[in-house]
Each structure stands twice: as C-alpha cells, then as structure tokens.
Amino acid sequence: MYRLNLRTAQTVEFTDITGEVQHIVEASGVKDGICHIYIPHTTAGVTVNEHADPSVVKDICMALERIVSRKDNYRHSEGNSPAHIKASLFGSSQTVFIEKGKLVLGTWQGIFFCEFDGPRDRTVLVKAMSG
Amino acid sequence: MYRLNLRTAQTVEFTDITGEVQHIVEASGVKDGICHIYIPHTTAGVTVNEHADPSVVKDICMALERIVSRKDNYRHSEGNSPAHIKASLFGSSQTVFIEKGKLVLGTWQGIFFCEFDGPRDRTVLVKAMSG
Amino acid sequence: MYRLNLRTAQTVEFTDITGEVQHIVEASGVKDGICHIYIPHTTAGVTVNEHADPSVVKDICMALERIVSRKDNYRHSEGNSPAHIKASLFGSSQTVFIEKGKLVLGTWQGIFFCEFDGPRDRTVLVKAMSG
C-alpha cells in the first residue's frame, strides 16, 4: 500500500493524480491486475474524468455547487456538510485496470483527487494487485 | 464471502456497519489486502463518511431528499423510484484497504449501509482478499 | 481482461449488460472472487440497479436530467458537460461478487452501461479475479 500526499489550494478543486498513480503501479511491479485508489477523508473523493480539457472538472465543480445547497438546515456544527455530501456522491474508492504495467485509461481519462473542503493536507491510498 | 444481515427501522437511514465489517476482516484472516463491500439491493447503497458526529449522515439524508424529487412523472409503479435513483448515485460497491488485519479508515471515517426504502430486512456482502 | 463492445442508440440510455458480464465470468473460469467492471469513457458510467421493470432506469435517466442542468455557464466547448457530470456522479467502476462461477446479484439487480452522450460505439472492460 502506497500513500500519496498532496496539498490542496482551494476550497473545491480537483487535482490530477494520474501520473503519480502510474508511478506507483510501476513501482509495485504489477503487470496485470487492478489498481485500487482510496481516499481516507470524509470531505474529499476520487473520480475518473476528462483531463485533456481542464474546463471539464471546473464545470463538474460548478455543477456540484448547484446540486448540493450551500445553506440549509444542516445540523453538523462544523458547517461543511455540503463537502460531506459531495464526498458520498462521488465515493471514496475507484478501481482502474492494469495491463502490461500500465493503467488502462480511456483516451481522455485521468484520475482526480476531489477536494471539497480545502485547502488541506491530504492523502490518497493506492494499491496494485495482480490478477 | 460473508453475509451481514440487518433490519432497518426508518424509510431513509444510514446504519454504521464499521464494527461488523472489521469483525469479518478479522475472521477472514486476511492481513493485507482489500475489503469489498457489496449491497445486493436496488433501493439501498453503501458509503464511507463521518461517523464521529451522527448529524453528518442526517444532513446527507436530508440533502438527498432535496436532490432527488419525491414526486415527478415517475413510471415505475411501486412508487419508490427516488430510492432507486439514490441507490445509483451512491453505488452498490465500495472497497476499503486492509493493513495488519485492520480496515484502513481515515480518522473520522465509518462504513454505512444506506437504506433508501425501508424499513426492511437487508443483507450486506463482505469479502476480504489478500494482496 | 475482456473487452465488451456495444453501440448505443440514444443520447441517454442504460444498456443491460448482465448477461454479457455473466458470460465473461464463465469464460474466465473464476469460481469464487470479484468481477470488476470498468468504463473507459468520460461521458458514460456503470451502475447496478433494477432490471425487472425497465421503467426504473428510465426514471433514473429522467431524474438525472433534473439534477444536472442542461444549460449553465459551462466552459467546456464541446457542450457535453452534463454528460461528464453524470459520469462522475455514477462512477466509472463497480465490483460484483462471484460465487460458484456466477455473479452474486440481488433478486432484482442487473448491471447497466450508462450512456450519457450517445449514440456512440462504446467499450466496457471486465476482469474476474479469484479470491
């Protein structure tokens, strides 16, 4: 299990971690199998989406702002309930296939750490398994 | 593969199953690997989110009520289409890492069974895999 | 790793791929383990939901139209930002358990490829792992 550390800069931002995850897969020595990505935070998530045009993830962030009300009768006293809700909508785990030592991603796909309550120091857990 | 049975009490409620899943991991004997959690129902889901403050999951349930209209021109005759929609938004599977025989969860993270159309008798499938 | 090719017919439609995935599991020879399903596209997803009544997935598609605004100040010039947003809400990977060579699905569950920006030629990646 590898730990990838990163520092986010904005309240809401998606960080492209594709290159780092690919390096971890290479370091693991796994040639064919599954790469598991896990976010050990409750106000952040992980997604796979387009990384060719950076405006795509900005549109996704904007849309999430519309979908999850910033103000409501939220009970959680820290005031970051919208971030918790976004985290559950996106999920804390994703899997990507590995073939010949490389992540099998679609032409436009990248892996993103999704910050919903930054800026913060964050960790991503990555594990490559043969199979 | 282990089957965890539970009985929900409300129409919408999140049940903290972290302890039960941890017991299954210990019973499996897996020291390092991945714990797969699967929900074999179409009106329930699974999520990982904060379990320190129980108001967080209440806020998530409330937000989902806002996001998914209770009434619309739904065609499904059973009247529980909002529960099916919530199930797909959250997903039926999540993975959590295992290290030294323990689930690797963030400080505030717990695993929740998400009931969207209760009360009902429900099952959660859990499998620990070495790797 | 198996590649399942399909052609979608509508802008938004869910294609039931349960039978194809079951055939792949049988071809793999895996008796007990996990079946990983991965979508290598940024405007499509995968979900597990009811396939007994086809009106359920139609209701899910309609609800997603309500949840994700078709028009907004989207920056992505291709005009398909709503499809990217839906893809991240549903996710690009799901896992299903395998027991005795069969997918372990709930009574009403089927596996769906979720087209959000069709019609297109699409691919689904499937891998069965023992464990």
Coordinates of C-alpha atoms in Angstrom, one line a residue:
Chain A
M1 CA 0.0 0.0 0.0
Y2 CA 1.3 3.4 -1.1
R3 CA 0.5 6.7 0.4
L4 CA 0.4 9.7 -1.9
N5 CA 0.5 13.1 -0.1
L6 CA -0.8 16.3 -1.5
R7 CA -1.7 19.9 -0.5
T8 CA -4.8 21.4 -2.0
A9 CA -5.0 25.2 -2.5
Q10 CA -8.8 26.0 -3.0
T11 CA -12.0 25.1 -1.1
V12 CA -13.1 23.0 -4.0
E13 CA -10.6 21.7 -6.6
F14 CA -9.8 18.6 -8.5
T15 CA -6.1 17.5 -8.6
D16 CA -4.9 15.3 -11.4
I17 CA -3.1 12.4 -9.8
T18 CA -2.8 10.2 -12.9
G19 CA 0.9 10.5 -13.2
E20 CA 1.6 9.7 -9.6
V21 CA -0.7 6.7 -9.6
Q22 CA 1.0 5.4 -12.8
H23 CA 4.4 5.7 -11.0
I24 CA 3.1 3.7 -8.0
V25 CA 1.8 1.0 -10.4
E26 CA 5.3 0.8 -11.9
A27 CA 7.0 0.8 -8.5
S28 CA 4.7 -2.1 -7.4
G29 CA 5.9 -4.3 -10.3
V30 CA 2.3 -5.5 -11.0
K31 CA 2.0 -6.2 -14.7
D32 CA -1.7 -7.2 -15.0
G33 CA -4.3 -6.6 -12.4
I34 CA -6.3 -3.9 -10.6
C35 CA -5.2 -0.6 -9.1
H36 CA -7.3 0.4 -6.1
I37 CA -7.5 4.1 -5.1
Y38 CA -8.9 5.0 -1.7
I39 CA -9.5 8.4 -0.1
P40 CA -9.2 8.3 3.7
H41 CA -11.1 11.6 4.2
T42 CA -14.8 12.4 4.7
T43 CA -14.8 15.7 2.8
A44 CA -12.9 14.6 -0.3
G45 CA -13.5 12.0 -3.0
V46 CA -12.0 10.4 -6.1
T47 CA -13.2 10.4 -9.7
V48 CA -12.1 9.4 -13.2
N49 CA -13.0 12.0 -15.8
E50 CA -11.5 14.1 -18.7
H51 CA -8.1 15.6 -18.1
A52 CA -7.4 16.8 -21.7
D53 CA -9.5 20.0 -21.2
P54 CA -9.2 21.4 -17.7
S55 CA -12.5 23.2 -18.1
V56 CA -14.3 19.9 -17.7
V57 CA -13.5 19.4 -14.0
K58 CA -14.3 23.1 -13.4
D59 CA -17.7 22.5 -14.9
I60 CA -18.1 19.5 -12.6
C61 CA -17.2 21.5 -9.5
M62 CA -19.7 24.3 -10.6
A63 CA -22.5 21.7 -11.1
L64 CA -21.9 20.2 -7.7
E65 CA -22.3 23.6 -6.2
R66 CA -25.7 23.8 -7.8
I67 CA -26.7 20.2 -6.9
V68 CA -25.8 20.5 -3.2
S69 CA -27.2 23.5 -1.4
R70 CA -24.6 25.5 0.4
K71 CA -27.0 26.7 3.0
D72 CA -29.8 24.5 4.5
N73 CA -31.0 23.4 7.9
Y74 CA -27.7 21.4 8.3
R75 CA -27.1 20.1 11.8
H76 CA -23.4 19.3 11.6
S77 CA -21.8 22.2 13.5
E78 CA -18.6 22.4 11.5
G79 CA -20.5 24.0 8.6
N80 CA -19.0 21.7 6.0
S81 CA -22.0 19.4 5.4
P82 CA -22.0 20.2 1.6
A83 CA -18.5 18.8 1.4
H84 CA -19.5 15.6 3.2
I85 CA -22.5 15.2 0.8
K86 CA -20.3 15.7 -2.3
A87 CA -17.9 13.1 -0.9
S88 CA -20.6 10.5 -0.7
L89 CA -22.0 11.3 -4.1
F90 CA -18.5 10.7 -5.7
G91 CA -17.4 7.9 -3.4
S92 CA -14.2 7.2 -1.6
S93 CA -12.9 4.4 -3.8
Q94 CA -12.4 3.7 -7.5
T95 CA -10.6 0.9 -9.4
V96 CA -8.6 1.1 -12.6
F97 CA -7.3 -1.9 -14.6
I98 CA -3.6 -2.6 -15.1
E99 CA -2.3 -4.2 -18.3
K100 CA 1.4 -4.6 -19.2
G101 CA 2.3 -2.5 -16.2
K102 CA 0.2 0.5 -17.3
L103 CA -3.1 1.9 -16.1
V104 CA -5.8 1.1 -18.7
L105 CA -7.4 4.5 -19.1
G106 CA -9.6 5.8 -21.9
T107 CA -8.2 8.3 -24.3
W108 CA -9.4 11.3 -22.3
Q109 CA -9.4 9.8 -18.9
G110 CA -7.4 11.0 -15.9
I111 CA -7.7 10.2 -12.2
F112 CA -8.6 13.1 -9.9
F113 CA -8.4 13.7 -6.2
C114 CA -11.6 15.8 -5.4
E115 CA -11.1 18.4 -2.7
F116 CA -14.5 19.5 -1.3
D117 CA -13.3 21.3 1.9
G118 CA -9.8 22.7 1.4
P119 CA -7.3 23.9 1.4
R120 CA -5.8 21.0 3.4
D121 CA -3.0 18.4 3.5
R122 CA -4.5 15.2 2.1
T123 CA -3.5 11.6 1.5
V124 CA -4.5 9.1 -1.2
L125 CA -4.0 5.4 -0.7
V126 CA -3.1 3.3 -3.7
K127 CA -2.6 -0.5 -4.0
A128 CA -1.9 -2.5 -7.1
M129 CA -3.0 -6.2 -7.1
S130 CA -2.1 -8.9 -9.5
G131 CA -4.7 -11.0 -11.2
Chain B
M1 CA -17.9 -14.3 1.3
Y2 CA -19.7 -13.2 4.4
R3 CA -23.3 -12.1 4.7
L4 CA -24.2 -9.5 7.2
N5 CA -27.9 -9.2 8.0
L6 CA -29.6 -6.2 9.4
R7 CA -33.0 -4.7 9.9
T8 CA -33.6 -1.1 9.2
A9 CA -36.2 1.0 11.1
Q10 CA -36.9 4.1 9.0
T11 CA -37.7 4.9 5.4
V12 CA -34.3 6.5 5.0
E13 CA -31.5 5.8 7.4
F14 CA -27.8 5.1 7.4
T15 CA -26.6 2.2 9.6
D16 CA -23.0 2.2 10.8
I17 CA -21.6 -1.2 9.9
T18 CA -17.9 -0.5 10.6
G19 CA -17.6 -2.7 13.6
E20 CA -19.3 -5.7 11.8
V21 CA -17.1 -5.3 8.8
Q22 CA -14.0 -5.1 10.9
H23 CA -15.0 -8.4 12.7
I24 CA -15.5 -10.1 9.3
V25 CA -12.0 -8.9 8.2
E26 CA -10.6 -10.5 11.4
A27 CA -12.5 -13.7 10.9
S28 CA -11.2 -13.9 7.3
G29 CA -7.6 -14.0 8.5
V30 CA -6.5 -11.5 5.8
K31 CA -3.7 -9.4 7.0
D32 CA -3.0 -7.1 4.0
G33 CA -5.4 -6.6 1.1
I34 CA -8.7 -5.2 0.1
C35 CA -12.2 -5.5 1.7
H36 CA -15.0 -5.5 -0.8
I37 CA -18.5 -4.4 0.4
Y38 CA -21.5 -5.1 -1.8
I39 CA -25.2 -4.3 -1.4
P40 CA -27.5 -6.8 -3.2
H41 CA -30.5 -4.4 -3.2
T42 CA -31.7 -1.9 -5.7
T43 CA -33.1 0.7 -3.2
A44 CA -30.1 0.8 -0.8
G45 CA -26.4 1.7 -1.1
V46 CA -23.1 1.9 0.7
T47 CA -21.0 4.9 1.6
V48 CA -18.0 5.8 3.7
N49 CA -18.4 9.0 5.6
E50 CA -18.0 10.6 9.0
H51 CA -19.3 8.5 12.0
A52 CA -17.9 10.7 14.8
D53 CA -20.8 13.1 14.6
P54 CA -24.1 11.4 13.8
S55 CA -25.6 14.6 12.4
V56 CA -23.4 14.3 9.3
V57 CA -25.3 11.3 7.9
K58 CA -28.6 13.0 8.8
D59 CA -27.5 16.0 6.8
I60 CA -26.6 13.7 3.9
C61 CA -30.1 12.1 4.0
M62 CA -31.7 15.5 4.1
A63 CA -29.7 16.7 1.1
L64 CA -30.6 13.6 -0.9
E65 CA -34.3 14.4 -0.3
R66 CA -33.6 17.8 -1.9
I67 CA -31.6 16.5 -4.8
V68 CA -34.0 13.7 -5.8
S69 CA -37.6 14.9 -6.2
R70 CA -40.0 12.8 -4.2
K71 CA -42.8 13.4 -6.8
D72 CA -42.3 13.5 -10.5
N73 CA -43.7 11.8 -13.6
Y74 CA -42.1 8.5 -12.4
R75 CA -43.2 5.5 -14.4
H76 CA -42.2 2.7 -12.0
S77 CA -45.4 1.6 -10.4
E78 CA -44.1 0.7 -7.0
G79 CA -43.6 4.5 -6.2
N80 CA -40.1 4.1 -4.9
S81 CA -38.2 5.5 -7.9
P82 CA -36.5 8.1 -5.7
A83 CA -34.9 5.2 -3.7
H84 CA -33.6 3.6 -6.9
I85 CA -32.1 6.9 -8.0
K86 CA -30.4 7.4 -4.7
A87 CA -29.0 3.9 -4.8
S88 CA -27.4 4.6 -8.2
L89 CA -26.0 7.9 -7.0
F90 CA -24.2 6.2 -4.1
G91 CA -23.4 2.9 -5.8
S92 CA -23.7 -0.7 -4.7
S93 CA -20.0 -1.3 -4.0
Q94 CA -17.1 0.2 -2.2
T95 CA -13.6 -1.0 -1.3
V96 CA -11.6 -0.4 1.8
F97 CA -7.9 -1.3 2.3
I98 CA -6.7 -3.8 4.9
E99 CA -3.4 -3.4 6.7
K100 CA -2.2 -5.7 9.6
G101 CA -5.6 -7.2 9.8
K102 CA -7.4 -3.9 10.3
L103 CA -9.5 -1.7 8.0
V104 CA -7.5 1.3 6.9
L105 CA -10.0 4.1 7.6
G106 CA -9.4 7.8 8.0
T107 CA -9.8 9.3 11.5
W108 CA -13.4 10.2 11.1
Q109 CA -14.5 7.5 8.6
G110 CA -17.1 4.8 9.1
I111 CA -18.8 2.5 6.7
F112 CA -22.6 2.9 6.3
F113 CA -25.3 0.8 4.9
C114 CA -27.7 3.3 3.3
E115 CA -31.4 2.5 3.5
F116 CA -33.4 4.4 1.0
D117 CA -36.7 2.5 1.1
G118 CA -37.1 0.9 4.5
P119 CA -37.9 -0.4 6.9
R120 CA -36.8 -3.8 5.5
D121 CA -34.6 -6.8 6.2
R122 CA -31.3 -6.2 4.4
T123 CA -28.1 -8.0 3.6
V124 CA -24.6 -6.7 3.1
L125 CA -22.0 -8.9 1.3
V126 CA -18.4 -8.6 2.5
K127 CA -15.2 -10.3 1.1
A128 CA -11.6 -9.8 2.2
M129 CA -9.0 -10.5 -0.4
S130 CA -5.2 -10.8 0.2
G131 CA -2.8 -8.8 -1.9
Chain C
M1 CA -9.2 -8.6 -19.2
Y2 CA -12.2 -8.8 -21.5
R3 CA -13.5 -6.0 -23.7
L4 CA -17.2 -5.8 -24.4
N5 CA -18.2 -3.6 -27.3
L6 CA -21.6 -2.1 -27.7
R7 CA -23.4 0.6 -29.7
T8 CA -25.8 2.9 -28.0
A9 CA -28.8 4.4 -29.9
Q10 CA -29.9 7.3 -27.8
T11 CA -28.3 10.4 -26.2
V12 CA -29.1 9.0 -22.8
E13 CA -29.8 5.3 -22.3
F14 CA -28.9 2.4 -20.0
T15 CA -27.9 -0.9 -21.6
D16 CA -28.4 -4.1 -19.6
I17 CA -25.1 -5.9 -19.8
T18 CA -25.7 -8.5 -17.1
G19 CA -25.8 -11.5 -19.5
E20 CA -22.6 -10.5 -21.2
V21 CA -20.8 -10.0 -18.0
Q22 CA -22.0 -13.4 -16.7
H23 CA -20.7 -15.0 -19.9
I24 CA -17.3 -13.3 -19.4
V25 CA -17.2 -14.7 -15.8
E26 CA -17.9 -18.2 -17.1
A27 CA -15.2 -17.8 -19.8
S28 CA -12.7 -16.7 -17.2
G29 CA -13.1 -19.9 -15.2
V30 CA -13.2 -18.0 -11.9
K31 CA -15.4 -19.8 -9.4
D32 CA -15.1 -17.5 -6.4
G33 CA -13.9 -14.0 -6.4
I34 CA -14.7 -10.5 -7.6
C35 CA -15.8 -9.2 -11.0
H36 CA -14.5 -5.8 -11.8
I37 CA -16.3 -3.6 -14.4
Y38 CA -14.7 -0.5 -15.8
I39 CA -15.9 2.1 -18.2
P40 CA -13.0 3.7 -20.2
H41 CA -15.1 6.8 -21.2
T42 CA -15.7 10.2 -19.7
T43 CA -19.3 10.6 -20.7
A44 CA -20.6 7.2 -19.6
G45 CA -20.8 5.2 -16.4
V46 CA -21.8 1.9 -14.8
T47 CA -24.5 1.2 -12.3
V48 CA -26.2 -1.8 -10.7
N49 CA -30.0 -1.3 -10.3
E50 CA -33.3 -3.0 -11.1
H51 CA -33.7 -4.7 -14.4
A52 CA -37.0 -6.5 -13.8
D53 CA -39.0 -3.4 -14.6
P54 CA -37.4 -1.3 -17.4
S55 CA -39.3 1.8 -16.2
V56 CA -36.8 2.1 -13.3
V57 CA -33.8 3.0 -15.4
K58 CA -36.0 5.4 -17.4
D59 CA -36.9 7.1 -14.2
I60 CA -33.3 7.3 -13.2
C61 CA -32.4 8.9 -16.5
M62 CA -35.2 11.4 -16.1
A63 CA -34.1 12.3 -12.6
L64 CA -30.5 12.8 -13.7
E65 CA -31.9 15.3 -16.3
R66 CA -33.5 17.2 -13.4
I67 CA -30.4 17.0 -11.1
V68 CA -27.8 18.2 -13.7
S69 CA -28.8 21.4 -15.5
R70 CA -28.6 21.0 -19.3
K71 CA -27.7 24.7 -19.7
D72 CA -25.4 26.6 -17.4
N73 CA -22.3 28.7 -17.7
Y74 CA -20.4 25.6 -18.8
R75 CA -16.9 26.3 -20.1
H76 CA -16.2 23.0 -21.8
S77 CA -16.6 23.9 -25.5
E78 CA -17.9 20.5 -26.7
G79 CA -21.3 21.2 -25.0
N80 CA -21.5 17.9 -23.2
S81 CA -20.6 18.9 -19.7
P82 CA -23.8 17.5 -18.3
A83 CA -22.7 14.1 -19.5
H84 CA -19.3 14.4 -17.8
I85 CA -21.0 15.4 -14.6
K86 CA -23.4 12.4 -14.7
A87 CA -20.4 10.1 -15.4
S88 CA -18.7 11.3 -12.2
L89 CA -21.9 11.0 -10.1
F90 CA -22.3 7.4 -11.1
G91 CA -18.6 6.5 -11.3
S92 CA -16.5 4.5 -13.8
S93 CA -16.1 1.3 -11.8
Q94 CA -18.2 -1.2 -9.9
T95 CA -17.5 -4.6 -8.4
V96 CA -19.8 -7.6 -8.2
F97 CA -19.0 -10.8 -6.2
I98 CA -18.6 -14.2 -7.9
E99 CA -19.7 -17.4 -6.2
K100 CA -19.7 -20.9 -7.8
G101 CA -19.0 -19.3 -11.2
K102 CA -22.0 -17.0 -11.0
L103 CA -22.4 -13.2 -10.4
V104 CA -23.9 -12.7 -7.0
L105 CA -26.7 -10.3 -7.7
G106 CA -29.8 -9.4 -5.7
T107 CA -33.2 -10.7 -7.0
W108 CA -33.9 -7.5 -9.0
Q109 CA -30.4 -6.4 -9.8
G110 CA -28.8 -6.1 -13.2
I111 CA -25.6 -4.4 -14.4
F112 CA -26.1 -1.4 -16.7
F113 CA -23.8 0.5 -19.0
C114 CA -24.9 4.2 -18.7
E115 CA -24.7 6.2 -21.9
F116 CA -24.9 9.9 -21.2
D117 CA -23.7 11.3 -24.5
G118 CA -24.7 8.9 -27.3
P119 CA -25.2 7.5 -29.7
R120 CA -21.7 6.1 -29.8
D121 CA -19.6 3.0 -30.0
R122 CA -18.6 2.1 -26.5
T123 CA -16.4 -0.4 -24.7
V124 CA -16.8 -2.0 -21.2
L125 CA -13.8 -3.6 -19.5
V126 CA -14.4 -6.7 -17.4
K127 CA -12.0 -8.7 -15.3
A128 CA -12.8 -11.6 -13.0
M129 CA -10.3 -12.2 -10.1
S130 CA -10.2 -15.3 -7.8
G131 CA -10.1 -14.8 -4.1

